[in-house]
XYZ file of C-alpha atoms in Angstrom:
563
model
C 0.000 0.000 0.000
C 1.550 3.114 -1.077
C 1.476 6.008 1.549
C 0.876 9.884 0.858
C 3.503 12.669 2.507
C 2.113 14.957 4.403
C 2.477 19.005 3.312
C 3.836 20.923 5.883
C 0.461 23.708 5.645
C 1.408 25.096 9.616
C 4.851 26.093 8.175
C 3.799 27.447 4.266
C 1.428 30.125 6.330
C 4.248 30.811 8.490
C 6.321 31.775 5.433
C 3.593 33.702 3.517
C 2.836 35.472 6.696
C 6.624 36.334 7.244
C 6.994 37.289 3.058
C 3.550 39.801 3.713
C 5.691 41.435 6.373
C 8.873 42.158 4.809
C 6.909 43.532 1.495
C 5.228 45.652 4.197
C 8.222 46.983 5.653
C 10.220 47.281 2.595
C 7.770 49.447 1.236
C 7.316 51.675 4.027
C 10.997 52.484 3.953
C 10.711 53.160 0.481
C 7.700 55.719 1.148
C 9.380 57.343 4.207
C 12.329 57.849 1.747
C 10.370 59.613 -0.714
C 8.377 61.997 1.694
C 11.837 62.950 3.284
C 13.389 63.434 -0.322
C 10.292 65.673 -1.544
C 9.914 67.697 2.218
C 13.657 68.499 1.349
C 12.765 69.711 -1.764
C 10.076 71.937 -0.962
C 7.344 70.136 -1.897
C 5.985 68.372 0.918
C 4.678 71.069 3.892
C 4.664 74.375 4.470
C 7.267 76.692 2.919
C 9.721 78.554 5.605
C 8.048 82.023 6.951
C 10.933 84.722 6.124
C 10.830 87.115 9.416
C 10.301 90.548 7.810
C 8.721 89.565 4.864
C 5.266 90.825 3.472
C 4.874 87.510 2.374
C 4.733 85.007 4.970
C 3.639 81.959 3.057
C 2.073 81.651 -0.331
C -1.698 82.824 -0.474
C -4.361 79.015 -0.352
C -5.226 79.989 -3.459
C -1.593 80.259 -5.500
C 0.150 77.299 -6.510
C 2.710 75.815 -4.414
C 5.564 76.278 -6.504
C 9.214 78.476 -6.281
C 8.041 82.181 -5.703
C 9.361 82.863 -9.071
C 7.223 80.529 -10.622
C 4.324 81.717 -8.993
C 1.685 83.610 -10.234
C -0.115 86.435 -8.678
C -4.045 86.049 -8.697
C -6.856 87.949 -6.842
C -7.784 87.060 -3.485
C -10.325 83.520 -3.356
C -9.627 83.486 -7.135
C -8.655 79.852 -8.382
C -8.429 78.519 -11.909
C -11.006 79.411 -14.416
C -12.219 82.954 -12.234
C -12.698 86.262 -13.684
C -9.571 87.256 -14.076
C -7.657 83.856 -15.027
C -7.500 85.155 -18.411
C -4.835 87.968 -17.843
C -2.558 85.984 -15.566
C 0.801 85.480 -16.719
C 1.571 82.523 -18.815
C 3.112 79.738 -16.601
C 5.213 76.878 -17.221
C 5.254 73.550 -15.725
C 7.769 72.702 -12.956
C 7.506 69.244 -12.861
C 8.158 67.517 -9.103
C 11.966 65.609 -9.701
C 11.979 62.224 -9.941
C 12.569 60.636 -6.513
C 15.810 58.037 -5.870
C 15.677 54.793 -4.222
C 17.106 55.084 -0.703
C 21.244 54.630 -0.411
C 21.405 50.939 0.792
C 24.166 51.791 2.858
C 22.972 55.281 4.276
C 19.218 54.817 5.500
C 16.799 56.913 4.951
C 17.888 61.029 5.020
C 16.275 62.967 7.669
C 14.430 66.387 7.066
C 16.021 69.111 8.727
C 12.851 70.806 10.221
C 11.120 67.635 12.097
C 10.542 67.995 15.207
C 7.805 66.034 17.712
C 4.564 67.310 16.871
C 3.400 67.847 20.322
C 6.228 70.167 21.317
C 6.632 73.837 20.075
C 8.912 75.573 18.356
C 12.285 76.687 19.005
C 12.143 80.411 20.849
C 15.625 80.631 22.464
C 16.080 83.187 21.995
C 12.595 85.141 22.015
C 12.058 86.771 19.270
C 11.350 90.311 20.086
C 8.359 92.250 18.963
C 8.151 94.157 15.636
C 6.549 97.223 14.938
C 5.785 97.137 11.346
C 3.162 100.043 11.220
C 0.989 102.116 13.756
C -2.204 104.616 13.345
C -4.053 105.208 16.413
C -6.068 102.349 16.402
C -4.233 100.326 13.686
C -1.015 98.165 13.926
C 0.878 95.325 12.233
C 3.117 93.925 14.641
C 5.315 90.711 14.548
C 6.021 88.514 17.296
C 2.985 89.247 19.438
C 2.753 87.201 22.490
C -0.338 86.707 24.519
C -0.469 85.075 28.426
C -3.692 85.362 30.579
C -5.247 87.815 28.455
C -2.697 90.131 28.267
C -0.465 91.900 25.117
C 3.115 91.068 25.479
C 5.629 93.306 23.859
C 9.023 91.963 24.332
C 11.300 94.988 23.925
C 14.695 96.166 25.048
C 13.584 99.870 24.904
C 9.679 100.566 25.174
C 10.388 104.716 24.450
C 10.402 103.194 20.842
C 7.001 102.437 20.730
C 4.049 104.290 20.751
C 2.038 105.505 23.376
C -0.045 101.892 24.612
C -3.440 104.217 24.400
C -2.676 104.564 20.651
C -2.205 100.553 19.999
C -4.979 99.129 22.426
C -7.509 100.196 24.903
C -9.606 98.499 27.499
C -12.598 96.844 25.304
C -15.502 98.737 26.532
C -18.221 100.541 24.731
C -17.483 104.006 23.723
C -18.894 106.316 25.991
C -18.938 110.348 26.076
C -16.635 112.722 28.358
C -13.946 112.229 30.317
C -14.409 109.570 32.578
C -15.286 107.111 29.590
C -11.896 107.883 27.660
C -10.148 107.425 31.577
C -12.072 103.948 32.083
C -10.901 102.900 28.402
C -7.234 103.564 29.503
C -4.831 100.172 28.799
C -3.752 98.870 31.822
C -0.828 96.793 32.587
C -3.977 94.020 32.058
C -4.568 95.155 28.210
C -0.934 95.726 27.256
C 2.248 95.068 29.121
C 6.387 95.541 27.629
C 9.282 93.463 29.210
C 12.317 92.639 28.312
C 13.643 89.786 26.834
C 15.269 88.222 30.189
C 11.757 89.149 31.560
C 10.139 86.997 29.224
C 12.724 83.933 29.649
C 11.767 84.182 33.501
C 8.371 84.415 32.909
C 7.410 81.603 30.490
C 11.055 79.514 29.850
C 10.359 77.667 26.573
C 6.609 77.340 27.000
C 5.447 79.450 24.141
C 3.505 78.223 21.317
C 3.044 79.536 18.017
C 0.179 80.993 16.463
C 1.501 81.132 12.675
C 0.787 83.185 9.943
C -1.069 86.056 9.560
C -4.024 87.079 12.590
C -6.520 90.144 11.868
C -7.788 90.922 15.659
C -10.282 93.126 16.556
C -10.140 94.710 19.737
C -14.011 96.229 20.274
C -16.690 96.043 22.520
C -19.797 94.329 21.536
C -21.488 97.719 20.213
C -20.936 98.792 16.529
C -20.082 95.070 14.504
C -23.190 93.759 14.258
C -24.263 96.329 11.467
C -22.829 95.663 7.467
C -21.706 99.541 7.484
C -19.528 99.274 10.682
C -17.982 95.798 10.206
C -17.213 95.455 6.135
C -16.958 99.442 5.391
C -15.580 100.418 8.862
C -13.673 98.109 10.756
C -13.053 95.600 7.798
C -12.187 98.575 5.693
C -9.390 99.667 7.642
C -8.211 96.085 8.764
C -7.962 96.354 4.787
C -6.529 99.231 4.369
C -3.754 98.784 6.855
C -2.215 95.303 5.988
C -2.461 96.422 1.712
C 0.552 98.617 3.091
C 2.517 95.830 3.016
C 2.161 95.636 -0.904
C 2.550 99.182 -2.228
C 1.931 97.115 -5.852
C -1.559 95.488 -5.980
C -3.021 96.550 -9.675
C -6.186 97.314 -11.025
C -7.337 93.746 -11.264
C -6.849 93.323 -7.738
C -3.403 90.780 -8.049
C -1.362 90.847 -4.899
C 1.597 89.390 -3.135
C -0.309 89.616 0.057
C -1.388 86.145 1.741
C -4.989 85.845 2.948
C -4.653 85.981 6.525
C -5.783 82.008 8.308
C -8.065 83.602 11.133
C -9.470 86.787 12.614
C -10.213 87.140 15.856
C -13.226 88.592 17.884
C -11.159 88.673 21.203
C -14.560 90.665 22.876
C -17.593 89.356 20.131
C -19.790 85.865 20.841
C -20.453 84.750 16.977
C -23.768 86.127 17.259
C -22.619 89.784 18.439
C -20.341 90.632 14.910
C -22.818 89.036 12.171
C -25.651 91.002 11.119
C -29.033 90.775 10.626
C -28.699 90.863 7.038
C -26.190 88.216 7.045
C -23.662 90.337 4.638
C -20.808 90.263 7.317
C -20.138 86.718 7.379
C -20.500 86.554 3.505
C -18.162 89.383 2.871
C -15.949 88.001 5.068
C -15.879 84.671 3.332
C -16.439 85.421 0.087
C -13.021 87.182 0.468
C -11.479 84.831 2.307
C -13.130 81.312 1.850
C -10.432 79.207 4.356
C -10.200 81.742 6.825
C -11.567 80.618 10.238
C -13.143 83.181 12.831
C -12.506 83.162 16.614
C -15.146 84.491 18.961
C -14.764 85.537 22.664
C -15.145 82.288 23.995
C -12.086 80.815 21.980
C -10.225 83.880 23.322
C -11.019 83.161 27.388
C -9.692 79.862 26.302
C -6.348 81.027 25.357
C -6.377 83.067 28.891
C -7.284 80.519 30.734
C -4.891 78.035 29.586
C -2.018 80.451 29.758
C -2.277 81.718 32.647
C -0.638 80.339 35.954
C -2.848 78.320 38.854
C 0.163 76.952 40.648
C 3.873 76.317 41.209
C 3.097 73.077 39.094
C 1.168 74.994 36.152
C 3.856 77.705 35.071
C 2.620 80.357 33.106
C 2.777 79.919 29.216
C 2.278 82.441 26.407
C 0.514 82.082 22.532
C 3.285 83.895 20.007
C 1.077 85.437 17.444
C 3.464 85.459 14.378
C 1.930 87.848 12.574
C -0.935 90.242 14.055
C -2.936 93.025 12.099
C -4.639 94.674 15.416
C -7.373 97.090 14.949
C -8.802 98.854 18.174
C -12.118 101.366 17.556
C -11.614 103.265 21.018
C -8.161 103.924 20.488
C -8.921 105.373 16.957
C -11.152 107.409 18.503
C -8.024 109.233 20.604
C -6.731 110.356 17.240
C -6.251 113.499 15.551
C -7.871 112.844 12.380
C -11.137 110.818 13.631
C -12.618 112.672 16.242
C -14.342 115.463 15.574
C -13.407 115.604 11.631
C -14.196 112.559 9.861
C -15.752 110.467 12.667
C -14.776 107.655 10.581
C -12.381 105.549 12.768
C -10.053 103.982 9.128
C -9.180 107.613 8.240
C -6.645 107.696 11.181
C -5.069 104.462 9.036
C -5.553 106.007 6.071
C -3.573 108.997 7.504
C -0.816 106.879 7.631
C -1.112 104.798 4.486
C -2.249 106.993 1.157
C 1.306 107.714 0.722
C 2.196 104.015 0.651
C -0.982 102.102 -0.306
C -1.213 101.214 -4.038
C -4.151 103.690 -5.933
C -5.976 99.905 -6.433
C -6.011 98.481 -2.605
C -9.380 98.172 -2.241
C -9.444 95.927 -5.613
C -8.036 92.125 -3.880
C -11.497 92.900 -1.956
C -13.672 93.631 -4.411
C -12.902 91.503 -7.303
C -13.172 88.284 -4.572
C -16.918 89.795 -3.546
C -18.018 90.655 -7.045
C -16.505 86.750 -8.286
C -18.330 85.048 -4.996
C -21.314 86.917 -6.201
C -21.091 85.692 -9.893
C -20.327 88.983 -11.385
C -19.362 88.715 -15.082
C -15.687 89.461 -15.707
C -15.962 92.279 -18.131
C -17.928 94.210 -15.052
C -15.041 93.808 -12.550
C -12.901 95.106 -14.979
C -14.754 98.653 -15.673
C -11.933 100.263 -14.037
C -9.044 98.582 -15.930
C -9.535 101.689 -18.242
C -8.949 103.986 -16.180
C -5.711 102.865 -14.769
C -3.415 104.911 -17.012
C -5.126 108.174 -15.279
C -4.798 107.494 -12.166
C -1.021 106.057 -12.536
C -0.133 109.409 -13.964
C -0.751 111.675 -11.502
C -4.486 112.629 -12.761
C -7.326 112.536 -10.515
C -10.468 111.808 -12.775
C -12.749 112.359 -10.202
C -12.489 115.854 -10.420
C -11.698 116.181 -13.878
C -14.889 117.114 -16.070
C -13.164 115.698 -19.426
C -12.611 112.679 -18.069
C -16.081 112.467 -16.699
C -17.350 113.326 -20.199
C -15.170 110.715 -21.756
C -16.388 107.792 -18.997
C -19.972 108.548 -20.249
C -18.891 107.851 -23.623
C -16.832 104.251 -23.058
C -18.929 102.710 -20.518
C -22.783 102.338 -19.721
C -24.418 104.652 -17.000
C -26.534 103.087 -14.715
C -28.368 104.415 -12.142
C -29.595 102.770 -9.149
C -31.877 104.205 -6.673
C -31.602 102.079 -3.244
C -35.105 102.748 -1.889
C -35.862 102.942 2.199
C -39.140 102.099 3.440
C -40.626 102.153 6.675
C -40.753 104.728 9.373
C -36.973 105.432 9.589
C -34.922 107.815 7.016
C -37.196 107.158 4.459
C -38.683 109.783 2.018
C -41.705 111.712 1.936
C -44.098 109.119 0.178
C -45.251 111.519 -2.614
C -41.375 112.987 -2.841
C -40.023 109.207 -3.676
C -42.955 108.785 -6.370
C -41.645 112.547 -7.915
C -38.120 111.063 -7.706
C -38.759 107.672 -9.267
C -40.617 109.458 -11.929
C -37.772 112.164 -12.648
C -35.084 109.355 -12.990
C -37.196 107.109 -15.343
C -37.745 110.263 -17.817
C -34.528 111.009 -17.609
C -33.151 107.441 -18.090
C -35.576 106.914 -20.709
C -34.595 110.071 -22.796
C -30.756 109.556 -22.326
C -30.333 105.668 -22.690
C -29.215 105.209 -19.120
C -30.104 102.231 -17.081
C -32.577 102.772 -13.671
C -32.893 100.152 -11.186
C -35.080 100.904 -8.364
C -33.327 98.677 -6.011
C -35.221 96.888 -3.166
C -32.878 95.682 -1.425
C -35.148 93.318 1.148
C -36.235 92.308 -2.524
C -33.046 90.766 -3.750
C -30.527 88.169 -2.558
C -27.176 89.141 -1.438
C -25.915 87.927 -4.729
C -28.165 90.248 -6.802
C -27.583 93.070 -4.367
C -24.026 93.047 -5.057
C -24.205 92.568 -8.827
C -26.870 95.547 -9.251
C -23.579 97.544 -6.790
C -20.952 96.191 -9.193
C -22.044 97.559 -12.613
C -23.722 100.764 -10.580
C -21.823 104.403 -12.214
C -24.352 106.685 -9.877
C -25.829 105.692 -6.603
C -28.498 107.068 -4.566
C -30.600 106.777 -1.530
C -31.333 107.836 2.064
C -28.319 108.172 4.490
C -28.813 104.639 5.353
C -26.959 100.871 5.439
C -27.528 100.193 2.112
C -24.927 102.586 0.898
C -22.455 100.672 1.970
C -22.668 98.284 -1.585
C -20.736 101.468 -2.976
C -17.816 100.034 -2.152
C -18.350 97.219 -4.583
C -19.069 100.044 -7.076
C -16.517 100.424 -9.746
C -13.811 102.783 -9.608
C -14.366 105.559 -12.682
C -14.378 109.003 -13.272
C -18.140 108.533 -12.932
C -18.464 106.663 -10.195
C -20.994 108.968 -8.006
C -22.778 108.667 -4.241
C -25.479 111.046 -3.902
C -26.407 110.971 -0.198
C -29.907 112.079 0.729
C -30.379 113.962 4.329
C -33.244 115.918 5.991
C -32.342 119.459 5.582
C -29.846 120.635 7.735
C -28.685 116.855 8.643
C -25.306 115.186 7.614
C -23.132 112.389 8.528
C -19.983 111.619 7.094
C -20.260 107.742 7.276
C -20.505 107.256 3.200
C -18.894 110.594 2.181
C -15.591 109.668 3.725
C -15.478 105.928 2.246
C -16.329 107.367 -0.728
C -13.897 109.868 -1.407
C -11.431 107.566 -0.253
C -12.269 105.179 -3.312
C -11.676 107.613 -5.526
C -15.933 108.440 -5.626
C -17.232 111.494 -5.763
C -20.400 112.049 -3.077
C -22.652 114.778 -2.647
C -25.246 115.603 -0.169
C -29.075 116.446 -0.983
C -30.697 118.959 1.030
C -34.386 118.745 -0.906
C -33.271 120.815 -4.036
C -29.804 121.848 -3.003
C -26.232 119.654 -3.255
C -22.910 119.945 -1.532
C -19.535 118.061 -2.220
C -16.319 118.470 -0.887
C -15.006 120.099 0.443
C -17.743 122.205 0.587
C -19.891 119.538 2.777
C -22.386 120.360 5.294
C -21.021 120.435 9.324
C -22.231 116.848 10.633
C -25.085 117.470 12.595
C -28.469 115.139 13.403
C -31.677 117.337 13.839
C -34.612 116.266 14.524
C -36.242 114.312 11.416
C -33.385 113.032 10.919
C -34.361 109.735 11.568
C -37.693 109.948 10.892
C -40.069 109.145 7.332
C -40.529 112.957 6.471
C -37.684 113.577 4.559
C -38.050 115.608 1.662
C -36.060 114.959 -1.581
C -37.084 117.052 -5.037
C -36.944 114.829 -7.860
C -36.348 117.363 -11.243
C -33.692 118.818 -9.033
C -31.579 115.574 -8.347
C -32.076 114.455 -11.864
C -31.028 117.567 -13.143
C -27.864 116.857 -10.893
C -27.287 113.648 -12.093
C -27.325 114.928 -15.751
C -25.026 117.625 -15.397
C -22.478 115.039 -13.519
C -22.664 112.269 -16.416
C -22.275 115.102 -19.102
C -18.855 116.628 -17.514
C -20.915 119.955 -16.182
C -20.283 119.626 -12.692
């Protein structure tokens, strides 16, 4: 009888188990290799932050290649936007080919890696940097925060400016003394030591907040309204960090990186978003990945930095990069207070001799492109760039204004306010409607009666974007003329009760490069012959009287170069 062997099966598993594992390894060295080989190489992570540089790391939406391969783009613009046609023609960099690993070497370790828990070198502490300061504006580096308070590490404090003109106390603006003494920084809001202070203080227990931090420094009082946040405080936050690229052009391309979070240090969520929703829109349309801390996120960052105990030392947050805007110390300016009232003209102050003539632009193009506005609108100012690179204002030049009427369409659109505050005499806005349409219908012109409760946010914003003449009651729905394009037409006509003004609108938009004037019933002003800012009594109310023949009559003479 012939007998079978037996197969070994117990030790065949053994040695496919055994073969799985060494593929397993092997590749795994292989891929560690490769990740090492490409970090090296710039490819893999973040690129290095430069200390001192306006560019800190490439904007989310450029492409991560060398900075001289990379092109500039609008802010939130990615391929196929409004303005992807007049980029720059690029080249492909193709990644290099990656090596197998030295058999006798191991795999190559990247310089930078570190534990991820841990943080970053600071021995020695960076010290602070003062990049710019307006009374109530600042872009600082190395910022460092501990239980709530504003670390300035500094050999020599006399360098700075006066704490009342970087940051106050966040509490609501009040009127006379003893408000502006209770707003006073304290060594609470805003403290300067030395750099052997700080190694006592906090050792190597500082963490890094990277990249670039817009914080807002007010009390829960004026954010909460679309004028105040996006053509206020947004406006200046804006205004102040453009400085850092004296080159942004008329379709809005800049070197500047969108900044990864701002910060509400004194706002719940609720407390800085509107009731029209436009805030939080604006402020993503802009800046899609940015991410928004409220008040609660910073008591966290106090809390955890400060110390309970001998066995919980005191640490500090080491904001990298901090654009801080503060409303209460704008208001201890020169230029703010009684003159504009506008809390970004003490920024501005400081800025219109660096700031590029198209600042504003990164902004608007991302708003008008998040709103679906059609790319030869956005670019109704890219005409008139010559003029105002040369030295020539166009506002106030009537040839200009003549030629604008010619080479682009007028439209007119009337933002109508209902309801028992600022709002027009009822028979006065029927007078009005029917002036503009005559008008409109004998010259050509476009008329949109705009309702804005009417429209989406979308349509609100494209009706602003092609808009050459705006007008309405002193109200919030002015504030779309800073979507409006920039032209030697571009007009704001501002209606008040007789005898009222306010300079909210008038001094954004003169500052665009707009020209505004003020209706008193049949009578206009402009500067810099404005009205004195005063509020009598109807100004708020539903009486206010506006004749029609008289602002259409205004509106013709401005289109046609008379005025």
């Amino acid at each position: 009888m012939t007998s079978r062997r037996q197969i070994p099966w117990g030790n065949v598993v053994l040695l496919l188990v055994l073969a799985a594992l060494l593929t397993t390894a092997y590749r795994i060295l292989v891929l560690q290799y490769a990740s090492n080989a490409l970090s090296e190489q710039g490819h893999v992570g973040q690129p290095n932050y430069v200390p001192g540089s306006a560019i800190s790391r490439p904007n989310a939406q450029y492409d991560h290649r060398p900075d001289h391969h990379r092109a500039l783009r609008p802010l939130g613009l990615q391929q196929g936007g409004i303005d992807d046609k007049n980029l720059p023609n690029e080249q492909t960099h193709p990644v290099p080919a990656v090596q197998a690993p030295p058999s006798s070497q191991g795999t190559p370790q990247s310089n930078n890696r570190r534990p991820f828990s841990q943080p970053l070198p600071v021995d020695p502490r960076p010290p602070t940097k003062l990049i710019r300061n307006a009374p109530g504006w600042s872009i600082m580096e190395n910022v460092y925060m501990s239980n709530g308070t504003l670390y300035i590490i500094t050999n020599d404090p006399s360098e700075w400016p006066k704490p009342v003109f970087i940051i106050n106390v966040a509490l609501p603006l009040g009127h006379g003394e003893e408000s502006d003494r209770m707003r006073e920084p304290t060594s609470q809001t805003i403290s300067f030591i030395t750099p052997a202070e700080a190694e006592t203080r906090w050792g190597d227990r500082i963490w890094d907040v990277e990249d670039w931090t817009f914080m807002i420094n007010d009390a829960p009082q004026h954010l909460n309204h679309y004028y105040h946040f996006v053509a206020e405080t947004f406006f200046g936050l804006w205004m102040t960090y453009s400085s850092m690229d004296p080159k942004i052009d008329v379709r809005g391309n800049t070197e500047l990186p969108a900044p990864a979070r701002i910060l509400f240090a004194h706002h719940q969520d609720h407390e800085w978003r509107d009731y029209s929703k436009f805030n939080h829109w604006v402020l993503h349309g802009v800046f899609p990945s940015l991410s928004t801390e409220s008040a609660e996120d910073w008591d966290g960052r106090t809390s955890m930095t400060s110390s309970n105990s001998a066995s919980t030392p005191s640490k500090a947050f080491r904001f990298t990069n901090l654009v801080l805007a503060d409303r209460s110390s704008s208001m201890r300016g020169s230029i703010c207070p009684g003159k504009t009232n506008r809390i970004a003209s003490e920024a501005w102050e400081v800025v219109k001799s660096i700031n590029s003539r198209w600042w504003w632009e990164p902004v608007r193009r991302s708003v008008l492109r998040f709103a679906g506005v059609d790319k030869a609108v956005a670019d109704l100012p890219v005409m008139w760039d010559g003029m105002w690179t040369e030295g020539v204002d166009p506002v106030a030049d009537n040839s200009a204004v003549t030629t604008a009427s010619q080479k682009m369409p007028v439209v007119i659109s009337y933002i109508v306010r209902t309801g028992p505050r600022r709002s027009l005499i009822a028979e006065d806005h029927r007078n009005l409607v029917q002036a503009l349409t005559e008008l409109c219908a004998t010259k050509g012109w476009e008329l949109n009666i705009v309702h804005a409760e009417k429209l989406s946010r979308e349509e609100q914003v494209q009706v602003a974007a092609k808009t050459t003449i705006t007008l309405g009651v002193h109200g919030n729905g002015l504030t779309h003329l800073v979507w409006m394009p920039t032209t030697p037409l571009s007009t704001v006509i501002e209606i008040f009760v007789p005898g009222g003004f306010a300079t909210d609108y008038e001094w954004t938009a003169r500052t665009l490069g707009i020209r505004h004037f003020a209706i008193w019933n049949d009578t206009a002003y402009t500067h810099p012959n404005a009205p004195k800012v005063d509020y009598p009594e109807g100004f708020q109310g539903d009486q206010i009287p506006a004749h029609g023949p008289s602002i259409a009559r205004l509106i013709q003479d401005r289109v046609e170069g008379r005025i």
